[in-house]
mmCIF file of C-alpha atoms in Angstrom:
data_model
loop_
_atom_site.group_PDB
_atom_site.id
_atom_site.type_symbol
_atom_site.label_atom_id
_atom_site.label_comp_id
_atom_site.label_asym_id
_atom_site.label_seq_id
_atom_site.Cartn_x
_atom_site.Cartn_y
_atom_site.Cartn_z
ATOM 1 C CA MET A 1 92.212 -142.934 51.324
ATOM 2 C CA GLY A 2 92.155 -140.549 48.296
ATOM 3 C CA SER A 3 90.377 -137.192 48.118
ATOM 4 C CA ARG A 4 86.597 -137.138 47.803
ATOM 5 C CA LEU A 5 85.950 -136.055 44.202
ATOM 6 C CA SER A 6 82.144 -135.787 44.335
ATOM 7 C CA ASP A 7 79.434 -135.217 46.938
ATOM 8 C CA ARG A 8 78.073 -138.535 48.118
ATOM 9 C CA GLY A 9 74.677 -139.207 46.586
ATOM 10 C CA THR A 10 74.671 -136.200 44.242
ATOM 11 C CA GLY A 11 77.614 -136.859 41.937
ATOM 12 C CA ARG A 12 78.482 -133.161 41.974
ATOM 13 C CA PRO A 13 82.188 -132.286 41.746
ATOM 14 C CA THR A 14 83.694 -131.066 45.009
ATOM 15 C CA LEU A 15 86.182 -128.418 45.995
ATOM 16 C CA GLU A 16 88.764 -131.191 46.399
ATOM 17 C CA ALA A 17 88.191 -132.350 42.809
ATOM 18 C CA VAL A 18 88.782 -128.815 41.511
ATOM 19 C CA ALA A 19 91.950 -128.513 43.616
ATOM 20 C CA SER A 20 93.253 -131.861 42.339
ATOM 21 C CA LEU A 21 92.640 -131.019 38.684
ATOM 22 C CA ALA A 22 94.107 -127.523 39.027
ATOM 23 C CA GLY A 23 97.147 -128.773 40.939
ATOM 24 C CA VAL A 24 96.611 -126.359 43.850
ATOM 25 C CA GLY A 25 95.543 -126.584 47.469
ATOM 26 C CA ARG A 26 91.938 -126.591 48.683
ATOM 27 C CA GLY A 27 92.426 -123.163 50.285
ATOM 28 C CA THR A 28 93.449 -121.651 46.981
ATOM 29 C CA VAL A 29 90.269 -122.905 45.314
ATOM 30 C CA SER A 30 88.202 -121.555 48.199
ATOM 31 C CA ARG A 31 89.761 -118.088 47.854
ATOM 32 C CA VAL A 32 89.061 -118.024 44.112
ATOM 33 C CA VAL A 33 85.450 -119.127 44.587
ATOM 34 C CA ASN A 34 84.800 -116.573 47.351
ATOM 35 C CA GLY A 35 86.597 -113.701 45.637
ATOM 36 C CA GLY A 36 89.494 -113.656 48.084
ATOM 37 C CA ALA A 37 92.918 -112.121 47.530
ATOM 38 C CA GLY A 38 96.375 -113.696 47.655
ATOM 39 C CA VAL A 39 96.028 -115.903 44.572
ATOM 40 C CA SER A 40 98.524 -115.646 41.702
ATOM 41 C CA PRO A 41 97.140 -115.073 38.189
ATOM 42 C CA ARG A 42 98.505 -118.465 37.101
ATOM 43 C CA ALA A 43 96.823 -120.333 39.983
ATOM 44 C CA ARG A 44 93.575 -118.416 39.502
ATOM 45 C CA SER A 45 93.524 -119.297 35.811
ATOM 46 C CA ALA A 46 94.129 -122.978 36.590
ATOM 47 C CA VAL A 47 91.318 -123.026 39.145
ATOM 48 C CA GLU A 48 88.878 -121.263 36.819
ATOM 49 C CA GLN A 49 89.714 -123.710 34.041
ATOM 50 C CA ALA A 50 89.162 -126.665 36.374
ATOM 51 C CA ILE A 51 85.840 -125.238 37.555
ATOM 52 C CA ALA A 52 84.663 -124.858 33.960
ATOM 53 C CA GLU A 53 85.853 -128.347 32.994
ATOM 54 C CA LEU A 54 84.208 -130.090 35.971
ATOM 55 C CA GLY A 55 81.071 -127.931 36.066
ATOM 56 C CA TYR A 56 81.713 -127.204 39.730
ATOM 57 C CA VAL A 57 78.972 -125.253 41.569
ATOM 58 C CA PRO A 58 79.815 -123.879 45.071
ATOM 59 C CA ASN A 59 77.800 -125.267 47.956
ATOM 60 C CA ARG A 60 75.882 -122.127 48.907
ATOM 61 C CA ALA A 61 74.820 -123.416 52.293
ATOM 62 C CA ALA A 62 78.401 -124.189 53.323
ATOM 63 C CA ARG A 63 79.594 -120.915 51.858
ATOM 64 C CA SER A 64 77.072 -118.961 53.922
ATOM 65 C CA LEU A 65 78.472 -120.474 57.112
ATOM 66 C CA VAL A 66 81.924 -119.143 56.227
ATOM 67 C CA THR A 67 80.934 -115.744 54.849
ATOM 68 C CA SER A 68 77.897 -115.088 57.108
ATOM 69 C CA LYS A 69 75.977 -114.258 53.924
ATOM 70 C CA ALA A 70 72.563 -115.718 53.167
ATOM 71 C CA ASP A 71 72.747 -114.804 49.456
ATOM 72 C CA ALA A 72 69.090 -113.768 49.607
ATOM 73 C CA ILE A 73 67.017 -110.654 50.132
ATOM 74 C CA ALA A 74 63.391 -110.380 51.224
ATOM 75 C CA LEU A 75 60.714 -108.275 49.558
ATOM 76 C CA ILE A 76 58.085 -107.801 52.260
ATOM 77 C CA ILE A 77 54.556 -106.718 51.368
ATOM 78 C CA PRO A 78 52.281 -106.325 54.425
ATOM 79 C CA GLU A 79 49.115 -107.131 52.483
ATOM 80 C CA THR A 80 46.912 -110.150 51.745
ATOM 81 C CA GLU A 81 47.277 -112.426 48.723
ATOM 82 C CA THR A 82 44.053 -110.943 47.316
ATOM 83 C CA ARG A 83 45.402 -107.405 47.526
ATOM 84 C CA LEU A 84 48.700 -108.450 45.967
ATOM 85 C CA ALA A 85 46.922 -110.009 42.990
ATOM 86 C CA SER A 86 44.503 -107.119 42.445
ATOM 87 C CA GLU A 87 46.896 -104.150 42.458
ATOM 88 C CA PRO A 88 49.154 -103.685 39.376
ATOM 89 C CA PHE A 89 51.504 -101.515 41.448
ATOM 90 C CA PHE A 90 52.880 -104.550 43.284
ATOM 91 C CA ALA A 91 53.541 -106.474 40.068
ATOM 92 C CA SER A 92 55.530 -103.525 38.703
ATOM 93 C CA ILE A 93 57.611 -103.279 41.879
ATOM 94 C CA ILE A 94 58.373 -107.017 41.797
ATOM 95 C CA ARG A 95 59.394 -106.832 38.119
ATOM 96 C CA GLY A 96 61.735 -103.946 38.846
ATOM 97 C CA VAL A 97 63.382 -105.645 41.812
ATOM 98 C CA ALA A 98 63.762 -108.951 39.965
ATOM 99 C CA SER A 99 65.242 -107.168 36.949
ATOM 100 C CA GLU A 100 67.882 -105.412 39.060
ATOM 101 C CA LEU A 101 68.830 -108.646 40.828
ATOM 102 C CA SER A 102 68.978 -110.770 37.667
ATOM 103 C CA ASP A 103 72.734 -110.330 37.234
ATOM 104 C CA THR A 104 73.557 -111.099 40.876
ATOM 105 C CA GLU A 105 73.768 -114.332 42.852
ATOM 106 C CA LEU A 106 71.040 -113.190 45.247
ATOM 107 C CA GLN A 107 67.766 -115.045 45.630
ATOM 108 C CA LEU A 108 64.605 -112.914 45.923
ATOM 109 C CA LEU A 109 62.116 -114.041 48.571
ATOM 110 C CA LEU A 110 58.601 -112.596 48.439
ATOM 111 C CA ILE A 111 57.020 -112.463 51.897
ATOM 112 C CA LEU A 112 53.383 -111.446 52.536
ATOM 113 C CA VAL A 113 52.546 -110.425 56.085
ATOM 114 C CA SER A 114 49.019 -109.499 57.166
ATOM 115 C CA THR A 115 48.378 -111.270 60.501
ATOM 116 C CA GLN A 116 49.980 -111.328 63.939
ATOM 117 C CA ARG A 117 51.060 -114.930 63.463
ATOM 118 C CA GLU A 118 52.761 -114.059 60.170
ATOM 119 C CA ARG A 119 54.532 -111.133 61.843
ATOM 120 C CA GLU A 120 55.837 -113.419 64.601
ATOM 121 C CA ARG A 121 57.079 -115.899 62.017
ATOM 122 C CA LEU A 122 58.767 -113.078 60.088
ATOM 123 C CA ALA A 123 60.477 -111.864 63.276
ATOM 124 C CA GLY A 124 62.087 -115.269 63.798
ATOM 125 C CA PHE A 125 63.078 -115.444 60.144
ATOM 126 C CA LEU A 126 64.797 -112.043 60.171
ATOM 127 C CA ASP A 127 66.411 -112.565 63.589
ATOM 128 C CA GLY A 128 67.959 -115.746 62.175
ATOM 129 C CA ARG A 129 69.699 -113.619 59.528
ATOM 130 C CA ARG A 130 68.305 -115.758 56.726
ATOM 131 C CA VAL A 131 68.468 -112.789 54.370
ATOM 132 C CA ASP A 132 71.157 -110.186 53.749
ATOM 133 C CA GLY A 133 68.724 -107.297 53.408
ATOM 134 C CA VAL A 134 65.079 -106.294 53.236
ATOM 135 C CA LEU A 135 62.897 -104.387 50.786
ATOM 136 C CA MET A 136 59.397 -103.343 51.840
ATOM 137 C CA VAL A 137 56.479 -101.634 50.094
ATOM 138 C CA SER A 138 52.944 -100.581 51.099
ATOM 139 C CA VAL A 139 54.248 -98.918 54.230
ATOM 140 C CA HIS A 140 51.768 -97.650 56.834
ATOM 141 C CA ALA A 141 52.428 -95.268 59.729
ATOM 142 C CA ASP A 142 53.157 -97.140 62.974
ATOM 143 C CA ASP A 143 53.453 -100.322 60.902
ATOM 144 C CA PRO A 144 54.726 -103.103 63.226
ATOM 145 C CA VAL A 145 56.390 -104.822 60.261
ATOM 146 C CA ALA A 146 58.442 -101.737 59.388
ATOM 147 C CA GLU A 147 59.359 -101.317 63.051
ATOM 148 C CA LEU A 148 60.401 -104.975 63.163
ATOM 149 C CA VAL A 149 62.632 -104.529 60.125
ATOM 150 C CA GLU A 150 64.184 -101.433 61.682
ATOM 151 C CA ARG A 151 64.947 -103.274 64.942
ATOM 152 C CA THR A 152 66.820 -106.102 63.199
ATOM 153 C CA GLY A 153 69.499 -103.723 61.976
ATOM 154 C CA LEU A 154 69.545 -105.472 58.592
ATOM 155 C CA PRO A 155 70.163 -103.298 55.528
ATOM 156 C CA ALA A 156 66.700 -102.134 54.466
ATOM 157 C CA VAL A 157 65.051 -99.945 51.843
ATOM 158 C CA LEU A 158 61.402 -98.912 51.833
ATOM 159 C CA GLY A 159 59.197 -98.167 48.846
ATOM 160 C CA GLY A 160 57.572 -95.026 50.227
ATOM 161 C CA ARG A 161 57.988 -93.762 53.765
ATOM 162 C CA ARG A 162 56.117 -93.703 57.067
ATOM 163 C CA SER A 163 56.619 -89.975 57.647
ATOM 164 C CA GLU A 164 58.906 -87.063 56.793
ATOM 165 C CA MET A 165 61.196 -88.291 59.602
ATOM 166 C CA GLU A 166 61.665 -91.779 58.082
ATOM 167 C CA PRO A 167 64.946 -93.188 59.496
ATOM 168 C CA LEU A 168 65.293 -95.988 56.936
ATOM 169 C CA ASN A 169 66.486 -95.535 53.368
ATOM 170 C CA TYR A 170 63.607 -95.177 50.944
ATOM 171 C CA VAL A 171 62.601 -94.660 47.326
ATOM 172 C CA ASP A 172 59.393 -92.793 46.554
ATOM 173 C CA SER A 173 57.521 -91.028 43.774
ATOM 174 C CA ASP A 174 56.947 -87.284 43.784
ATOM 175 C CA ASN A 175 53.403 -87.702 45.100
ATOM 176 C CA LEU A 176 52.938 -84.024 45.890
ATOM 177 C CA ARG A 177 53.789 -82.729 42.452
ATOM 178 C CA GLY A 178 51.912 -85.561 40.748
ATOM 179 C CA ALA A 179 48.667 -84.786 42.573
ATOM 180 C CA TRP A 180 49.160 -81.040 42.117
ATOM 181 C CA ALA A 181 49.597 -81.489 38.346
ATOM 182 C CA ALA A 182 46.456 -83.633 38.101
ATOM 183 C CA VAL A 183 44.233 -81.133 39.909
ATOM 184 C CA ARG A 184 45.785 -78.150 38.140
ATOM 185 C CA HIS A 185 44.926 -79.862 34.852
ATOM 186 C CA LEU A 186 41.283 -80.325 35.934
ATOM 187 C CA VAL A 187 41.027 -76.689 36.985
ATOM 188 C CA GLY A 188 42.604 -75.680 33.672
ATOM 189 C CA LEU A 189 39.753 -77.478 31.907
ATOM 190 C CA GLY A 190 37.349 -75.098 33.635
ATOM 191 C CA ARG A 191 36.136 -77.507 36.316
ATOM 192 C CA GLN A 192 34.898 -75.704 39.429
ATOM 193 C CA ARG A 193 33.688 -78.466 41.767
ATOM 194 C CA VAL A 194 36.750 -80.713 41.915
ATOM 195 C CA ALA A 195 36.508 -83.600 44.390
ATOM 196 C CA THR A 196 39.136 -86.094 45.478
ATOM 197 C CA ILE A 197 39.165 -89.691 46.701
ATOM 198 C CA THR A 198 42.173 -90.256 48.938
ATOM 199 C CA GLY A 199 43.922 -93.439 50.054
ATOM 200 C CA PRO A 200 44.218 -94.827 53.600
ATOM 201 C CA PRO A 201 44.845 -92.003 56.109
ATOM 202 C CA ASP A 202 47.691 -93.950 57.757
ATOM 203 C CA MET A 203 49.754 -93.973 54.560
ATOM 204 C CA GLU A 204 52.125 -91.097 53.840
ATOM 205 C CA ALA A 205 51.418 -91.236 50.099
ATOM 206 C CA SER A 206 47.715 -90.625 50.736
ATOM 207 C CA GLY A 207 48.352 -87.556 52.848
ATOM 208 C CA VAL A 208 50.871 -86.092 50.412
ATOM 209 C CA ARG A 209 48.551 -86.580 47.419
ATOM 210 C CA LEU A 210 45.764 -84.904 49.387
ATOM 211 C CA GLU A 211 48.101 -81.985 50.099
ATOM 212 C CA GLY A 212 48.839 -81.702 46.373
ATOM 213 C CA TYR A 213 45.081 -81.517 45.727
ATOM 214 C CA ARG A 214 44.672 -78.761 48.321
ATOM 215 C CA ARG A 215 47.572 -76.695 47.011
ATOM 216 C CA ALA A 216 46.353 -76.818 43.419
ATOM 217 C CA LEU A 217 42.863 -75.652 44.419
ATOM 218 C CA GLU A 218 44.200 -72.869 46.626
ATOM 219 C CA GLU A 219 46.544 -71.634 43.901
ATOM 220 C CA ALA A 220 43.555 -71.491 41.540
ATOM 221 C CA GLY A 221 41.547 -69.461 44.055
ATOM 222 C CA LEU A 222 39.106 -72.312 44.764
ATOM 223 C CA THR A 223 37.943 -73.259 48.248
ATOM 224 C CA VAL A 224 38.960 -76.626 49.705
ATOM 225 C CA GLU A 225 35.723 -78.102 51.061
ATOM 226 C CA ALA A 226 35.462 -81.113 53.361
ATOM 227 C CA LYS A 227 32.390 -82.388 51.512
ATOM 228 C CA LEU A 228 34.478 -82.721 48.340
ATOM 229 C CA ILE A 229 36.984 -85.046 50.048
ATOM 230 C CA ALA A 230 36.204 -88.770 50.380
ATOM 231 C CA HIS A 231 38.408 -91.569 51.680
ATOM 232 C CA GLY A 232 39.157 -94.972 50.159
ATOM 233 C CA ASP A 233 41.790 -97.682 50.587
ATOM 234 C CA PHE A 234 43.238 -97.719 47.026
ATOM 235 C CA SER A 235 40.829 -100.528 46.026
ATOM 236 C CA GLU A 236 38.252 -100.446 43.229
ATOM 237 C CA ALA A 237 35.341 -101.101 45.591
ATOM 238 C CA SER A 238 36.336 -98.245 47.881
ATOM 239 C CA GLY A 239 36.518 -95.875 44.907
ATOM 240 C CA GLU A 240 32.995 -96.774 43.844
ATOM 241 C CA GLN A 241 31.630 -96.286 47.369
ATOM 242 C CA ALA A 242 33.457 -92.986 47.832
ATOM 243 C CA MET A 243 32.230 -91.600 44.499
ATOM 244 C CA ALA A 244 28.642 -92.508 45.326
ATOM 245 C CA ALA A 245 29.005 -90.692 48.664
ATOM 246 C CA LEU A 246 30.475 -87.627 46.949
ATOM 247 C CA LEU A 247 27.587 -87.421 44.483
ATOM 248 C CA GLN A 248 25.109 -87.665 47.331
ATOM 249 C CA ARG A 249 26.836 -84.876 49.305
ATOM 250 C CA GLU A 250 27.549 -82.636 46.320
ATOM 251 C CA PRO A 251 25.595 -83.430 43.127
ATOM 252 C CA ALA A 252 27.347 -80.542 41.343
ATOM 253 C CA VAL A 253 30.741 -82.339 41.320
ATOM 254 C CA ASP A 254 32.234 -81.879 37.842
ATOM 255 C CA ALA A 255 35.660 -83.504 38.341
ATOM 256 C CA VAL A 256 37.349 -86.006 40.629
ATOM 257 C CA PHE A 257 41.008 -86.757 41.285
ATOM 258 C CA CYS A 258 41.493 -90.307 42.603
ATOM 259 C CA ALA A 259 44.675 -91.266 44.468
ATOM 260 C CA SER A 260 44.919 -94.579 42.580
ATOM 261 C CA ASP A 261 43.825 -95.957 39.216
ATOM 262 C CA LEU A 262 41.806 -98.720 40.832
ATOM 263 C CA MET A 263 39.798 -96.216 42.862
ATOM 264 C CA ALA A 264 39.282 -94.232 39.655
ATOM 265 C CA VAL A 265 37.887 -97.360 37.976
ATOM 266 C CA GLY A 266 35.414 -97.705 40.849
ATOM 267 C CA ALA A 267 34.545 -94.002 40.642
ATOM 268 C CA MET A 268 33.829 -94.320 36.923
ATOM 269 C CA ARG A 269 31.462 -97.199 37.628
ATOM 270 C CA ALA A 270 29.583 -95.129 40.225
ATOM 271 C CA LEU A 271 29.338 -92.232 37.776
ATOM 272 C CA ARG A 272 27.839 -94.480 35.098
ATOM 273 C CA HIS A 273 25.324 -95.829 37.619
ATOM 274 C CA ALA A 274 24.367 -92.225 38.367
ATOM 275 C CA ASP A 275 23.975 -91.484 34.617
ATOM 276 C CA ARG A 276 26.908 -89.036 34.642
ATOM 277 C CA ARG A 277 28.870 -88.852 31.411
ATOM 278 C CA ILE A 278 32.686 -89.009 31.484
ATOM 279 C CA PRO A 279 34.192 -86.497 30.839
ATOM 280 C CA GLN A 280 31.282 -84.279 29.719
ATOM 281 C CA ASP A 281 29.625 -84.209 33.160
ATOM 282 C CA VAL A 282 32.475 -85.365 35.410
ATOM 283 C CA ALA A 283 36.159 -85.525 34.433
ATOM 284 C CA VAL A 284 38.210 -88.282 36.088
ATOM 285 C CA VAL A 285 41.948 -88.506 36.797
ATOM 286 C CA GLY A 286 43.700 -91.476 38.454
ATOM 287 C CA PHE A 287 47.173 -92.025 39.866
ATOM 288 C CA ASP A 288 49.689 -94.754 38.869
ATOM 289 C CA ASP A 289 49.117 -94.970 35.095
ATOM 290 C CA SER A 290 48.865 -98.733 35.485
ATOM 291 C CA PRO A 291 47.770 -100.877 32.498
ATOM 292 C CA VAL A 292 44.161 -100.625 33.681
ATOM 293 C CA ALA A 293 44.159 -96.876 32.857
ATOM 294 C CA ARG A 294 44.533 -97.617 29.149
ATOM 295 C CA HIS A 295 41.633 -100.060 29.093
ATOM 296 C CA THR A 296 38.843 -98.145 30.822
ATOM 297 C CA GLU A 297 35.993 -96.619 28.839
ATOM 298 C CA PRO A 298 36.882 -93.893 28.149
ATOM 299 C CA PRO A 299 40.653 -94.344 28.597
ATOM 300 C CA MET A 300 41.776 -92.749 31.851
ATOM 301 C CA THR A 301 43.944 -89.697 32.364
ATOM 302 C CA SER A 302 46.384 -90.665 35.099
ATOM 303 C CA VAL A 303 49.535 -89.592 36.904
ATOM 304 C CA ARG A 304 52.329 -91.948 35.901
ATOM 305 C CA GLN A 305 54.564 -93.008 38.733
ATOM 306 C CA PRO A 306 57.540 -95.125 37.625
ATOM 307 C CA SER A 307 56.718 -98.188 39.748
ATOM 308 C CA GLU A 308 59.071 -100.562 37.955
ATOM 309 C CA GLU A 309 61.928 -98.058 38.182
ATOM 310 C CA MET A 310 61.088 -97.678 41.869
ATOM 311 C CA GLY A 311 61.659 -101.415 42.300
ATOM 312 C CA ARG A 312 64.982 -101.224 40.461
ATOM 313 C CA ALA A 313 66.124 -98.208 42.490
ATOM 314 C CA MET A 314 65.171 -99.916 45.751
ATOM 315 C CA ALA A 315 67.197 -102.991 44.807
ATOM 316 C CA ARG A 316 70.214 -100.902 43.732
ATOM 317 C CA LEU A 317 70.162 -98.977 46.994
ATOM 318 C CA LEU A 318 69.964 -102.196 48.995
ATOM 319 C CA LEU A 319 72.813 -103.845 47.077
ATOM 320 C CA GLU A 320 74.997 -100.816 47.775
ATOM 321 C CA ASP A 321 74.158 -100.943 51.476
ATOM 322 C CA ILE A 322 74.918 -104.666 51.683
ATOM 323 C CA ALA A 323 78.257 -104.148 49.938
ATOM 324 C CA THR A 324 79.175 -101.094 52.039
ATOM 325 C CA PRO A 325 77.596 -101.255 55.510
ATOM 326 C CA GLY A 326 77.248 -98.056 57.514
ATOM 327 C CA ARG A 327 76.487 -95.748 54.605
ATOM 328 C CA SER A 328 74.617 -92.549 55.432
ATOM 329 C CA HIS A 329 70.823 -92.340 55.226
ATOM 330 C CA ARG A 330 69.630 -91.939 51.649
ATOM 331 C CA GLN A 331 66.380 -91.178 49.878
ATOM 332 C CA ILE A 332 65.471 -91.150 46.199
ATOM 333 C CA ILE A 333 62.434 -89.277 44.838
ATOM 334 C CA LEU A 334 61.363 -90.250 41.308
ATOM 335 C CA SER A 335 59.523 -87.842 38.999
ATOM 336 C CA THR A 336 55.878 -88.303 38.035
ATOM 337 C CA GLU A 337 54.143 -87.342 34.785
ATOM 338 C CA LEU A 338 50.535 -86.571 33.899
ATOM 339 C CA VAL A 339 49.362 -88.743 30.993
ATOM 340 C CA ILE A 340 46.303 -87.181 29.380
ATOM 341 C CA ARG A 341 43.619 -89.409 27.880
ATOM 342 C CA GLU A 342 39.897 -89.091 27.172
ATOM 343 C CA SER A 343 38.549 -89.222 30.751
ATOM 344 C CA ALA A 344 39.882 -85.698 31.373
#
């Protein structure tokens, strides 16, 4: 019986067909396809020409059994579908990751995890080594998903960190300096009663941005007062509620630094409901410089964090770790920039 020249039922050319056309053995074709050594330039050229002529595409499933590679990475976001759709930050991260992976053979899998059942399903998925590495954003302290990723031993890179002692590789923005610059700008405008709306207390970024707020006030000789600090969860609704609470506690507030653009949008709505003019009565600064900041009324001053570049840097770091296992722990901190518009 002759060699099988195409997969039964699909009509796709096989490894044997390439070998036959190139006049070499099946093993030689396999080494060329998988980037192996020990192939002469003449044989490699013949195989590559045969592949091009036949339109041969390697069977990725069979290849993964030989190489122990899944040819896929997971981007894990421990949030709900609603949160994913409402926050521009996630879209920027996804664009950055996808852009960095576009010239590779790796498939990007987006995985949302917000329930115990989803975490259990993810555990089985990762334990089965169905991906070669993991990216994760929206990291919370004591996050069971991050702990699960750490336990698998898979190459992993976080967007942000759980604490200063983060053992996994991570990429983050300079949250401290970004917040400090925002509040320093408000103080420089002559504002004396500067409030802040922070993010979730179990997120490192929230705490660091709050610290930047405190430092800027202290350097300006202003007192940090508990009644000028309100907490949100990075959502628009939480920003509106927090701003209303701030106005009730301290009607003399003349500026507010919000730890996300969406919370700033909510704060601006609460200020309008309270008949406070922006920026004449209360100046507003957000954080992210997402597209929403350019479309508020008035346009919002915001701290730009390079979210898309963060996604690209995360993917680059992960690709390097997959290619060279056992590399030392690495962290990348990206610069932020205050973008001044009419709201402050």
